[in-house]
């Protein structure tokens, strides 16, 4: 059941350059997408989200792009910093009648920023 | 800044024993969740809880699992008779009633079943 896929298990980027993490989904009912960052032995930390009514959302160094027709989203981090080294998870949910829906996670991409 | 807390951080137990994992969600949140991550695998949804009852559960959440909100602050996950394959990181999360609201995760409990 691979409804959310992150095809790159790892990515290395030079400090100061742009990091691009990708995520694909198959379930057309998903309409809310989130990126979480996770350090070892810690819980996922929310980074940024996007609703399906938008195609871009920006928050400081982080921008998420959504291409609904391709069922693809990406997270751009610019400029990349050493503290960005972590595992990044893409997650998706469908809209419940009210309240939160469960999140379906991808397998994660380990981002390493090279000083 | 409010955060979700979980205890214990680590738990080692023998197969067949009962374990209770505890969580204190963010105080004004109304939706509560348990997820787990088996080593090397993705984070998986177990159960969601609202208004003192289960809203949704996954196929993983069988009769060996139960959840409870015994008082106004704690949210617990009980595994009645642990199996080796229950070894995982268990994450509690909480969210508000708003649609498309973010879920905030605790630091996790690492459960090891021997």
Coordinates of N, CA, C and O in Angstrom, one line a residue, chain A residues 1-2 4 31-32 34 36 38 41-44 46 51 89 95-103 105-107, chain B residues 31 33 35 37 41-43 45 50 56 89 91 95-108 110:
Chain A
X1 N 0.8 -1.2 0.0 CA 0.0 0.0 0.0 C 0.9 1.2 0.0 O 1.2 1.8 1.0
X2 N 1.3 1.7 -1.2 CA 2.2 2.8 -1.3 C 1.5 4.0 -1.8 O 1.7 4.5 -2.9
X4 N 1.7 7.0 -0.7 CA 2.6 8.1 -0.6 C 4.0 7.6 -0.8 O 4.4 6.8 0.0
X31 N -6.2 15.7 0.0 CA -6.3 17.1 -0.4 C -5.5 18.0 0.6 O -5.7 19.2 0.6
X32 N -4.8 17.4 1.5 CA -3.9 18.2 2.4 C -2.6 17.5 2.5 O -2.6 16.3 2.8
X34 N 1.5 17.6 4.0 CA 2.4 18.1 5.0 C 3.8 17.6 4.8 O 4.0 16.5 4.3
X36 N 7.1 16.9 7.3 CA 7.7 16.8 8.6 C 9.2 16.5 8.5 O 9.6 15.8 7.6
X38 N 12.4 15.0 10.8 CA 12.6 14.1 12.0 C 14.1 13.9 12.2 O 14.8 13.4 11.3
X41 N 15.7 9.6 17.2 CA 15.2 9.5 18.6 C 14.2 10.7 18.9 O 14.0 10.9 20.1
X42 N 13.7 11.3 18.0 CA 12.7 12.4 18.2 C 11.5 12.1 17.4 O 11.5 11.3 16.4
X43 N 10.4 12.8 17.7 CA 9.2 12.7 16.9 C 9.2 13.6 15.7 O 10.0 14.5 15.6
X44 N 8.3 13.3 14.7 CA 8.3 14.2 13.6 C 7.9 15.6 14.0 O 7.0 15.8 14.8
X46 N 6.6 19.3 12.6 CA 5.9 19.9 11.4 C 6.7 21.0 10.8 O 7.3 21.8 11.5
X51 N -2.7 23.0 1.1 CA -4.0 22.5 0.7 C -4.1 22.3 -0.8 O -3.4 23.0 -1.5
X89 N 9.8 13.6 6.0 CA 8.7 12.8 5.6 C 7.6 13.7 4.9 O 7.2 14.7 5.4
X95 N -9.9 15.2 3.6 CA -10.7 16.0 4.5 C -11.8 15.3 5.0 O -12.7 14.8 4.3
X96 N -11.9 15.2 6.4 CA -13.0 14.6 7.0 C -14.2 15.6 7.0 O -14.0 16.8 6.7
X97 N -15.3 15.2 7.4 CA -16.5 16.1 7.6 C -16.1 17.2 8.6 O -16.6 18.3 8.5
X98 N -15.4 16.9 9.6 CA -14.9 17.8 10.5 C -13.7 17.2 11.2 O -13.5 16.0 11.2
X99 N -12.8 18.0 11.7 CA -11.7 17.5 12.4 C -10.6 16.9 11.5 O -10.7 17.1 10.3
X100 N -9.7 16.3 12.1 CA -8.5 15.8 11.4 C -8.7 14.4 10.9 O -9.4 13.6 11.4
X101 N -8.1 14.2 9.7 CA -8.0 12.9 9.2 C -6.7 12.3 9.5 O -5.7 13.0 9.7
X102 N -6.6 10.9 9.4 CA -5.3 10.3 9.7 C -4.3 10.7 8.6 O -4.7 11.1 7.5
X103 N -3.1 10.7 9.0 CA -2.0 11.0 8.0 C -1.4 9.7 7.4 O -1.2 8.7 8.1
X105 N 1.9 8.5 5.6 CA 3.3 9.0 5.4 C 4.0 8.3 4.3 O 3.7 7.1 3.9
X106 N 5.0 9.0 3.7 CA 6.0 8.4 2.8 C 7.1 7.7 3.6 O 7.1 7.8 4.9
X107 N 8.0 7.1 2.9 CA 9.1 6.4 3.6 C 10.2 7.3 4.1 O 11.1 6.8 4.8
Chain B
X31 N -8.4 16.2 19.2 CA -8.2 14.9 18.4 C -6.9 14.3 18.9 O -5.9 15.0 19.0
X33 N -4.1 10.8 18.5 CA -3.7 9.8 17.6 C -2.5 9.0 18.2 O -1.7 9.5 18.9
X35 N 0.5 6.6 16.3 CA 1.2 6.1 15.1 C 2.3 5.2 15.6 O 2.8 5.4 16.7
X37 N 6.3 3.4 14.2 CA 7.3 3.3 13.1 C 8.2 2.1 13.5 O 8.9 2.2 14.4
X41 N 11.0 1.4 8.6 CA 9.8 1.4 7.8 C 9.1 2.8 8.0 O 9.6 3.7 8.7
X42 N 8.0 3.0 7.3 CA 7.3 4.3 7.4 C 6.5 4.4 8.6 O 6.2 3.4 9.3
X43 N 6.2 5.6 9.0 CA 5.3 5.9 10.1 C 3.9 5.5 9.7 O 3.4 5.8 8.6
X45 N -0.3 4.9 10.7 CA -1.4 5.2 11.6 C -2.0 4.0 12.3 O -2.1 2.9 11.7
X50 N -11.6 10.8 19.5 CA -12.2 12.1 19.6 C -13.4 11.9 20.5 O -14.2 10.9 20.3
X56 N -11.3 6.3 14.2 CA -10.9 5.5 13.1 C -9.7 4.6 13.6 O -9.0 5.0 14.5
X89 N 8.8 2.3 17.4 CA 8.6 3.6 18.0 C 7.2 3.9 17.9 O 6.6 3.8 16.9
X91 N 4.4 6.8 18.4 CA 4.2 8.3 18.5 C 2.8 8.6 18.8 O 1.9 8.1 18.1
X95 N -4.3 17.1 17.6 CA -4.7 18.2 16.7 C -6.0 18.8 17.2 O -6.7 18.3 18.1
X96 N -6.3 20.0 16.6 CA -7.5 20.7 17.0 C -8.7 20.1 16.1 O -8.6 19.2 15.4
X97 N -9.9 20.8 16.3 CA -11.0 20.3 15.6 C -11.1 20.9 14.2 O -11.9 20.4 13.4
X98 N -10.2 21.8 13.8 CA -10.3 22.4 12.5 C -10.0 21.4 11.4 O -9.1 20.5 11.5
X99 N -10.6 21.6 10.3 CA -10.3 20.8 9.1 C -9.0 21.2 8.6 O -8.6 22.3 8.6
X100 N -8.2 20.2 8.1 CA -6.9 20.4 7.6 C -6.0 21.1 8.6 O -5.2 21.9 8.2
X101 N -6.1 20.7 9.8 CA -5.2 21.2 10.8 C -4.1 20.3 11.0 O -4.2 19.1 10.9
X102 N -2.9 20.9 11.4 CA -1.7 20.1 11.5 C -1.8 19.2 12.8 O -2.4 19.6 13.8
X103 N -1.2 18.0 12.7 CA -1.1 17.1 13.8 C 0.3 17.3 14.4 O 1.3 17.3 13.6
X104 N 0.4 17.5 15.7 CA 1.7 17.7 16.4 C 2.1 16.4 17.1 O 1.3 15.9 17.9
X105 N 3.3 16.0 16.9 CA 3.8 14.7 17.4 C 4.6 14.8 18.7 O 5.3 15.8 18.8
X106 N 4.5 13.8 19.5 CA 5.4 13.7 20.7 C 6.7 13.1 20.3 O 6.9 12.7 19.1
X107 N 7.6 13.0 21.2 CA 9.0 12.5 20.9 C 9.0 10.9 20.7 O 10.0 10.4 20.3
X108 N 8.0 10.2 21.1 CA 7.9 8.8 20.9 C 8.3 8.0 22.1 O 9.1 8.4 23.0
X110 N 10.1 4.2 22.5 CA 10.7 3.1 21.8 C 10.4 1.8 22.6 O 10.8 1.7 23.8

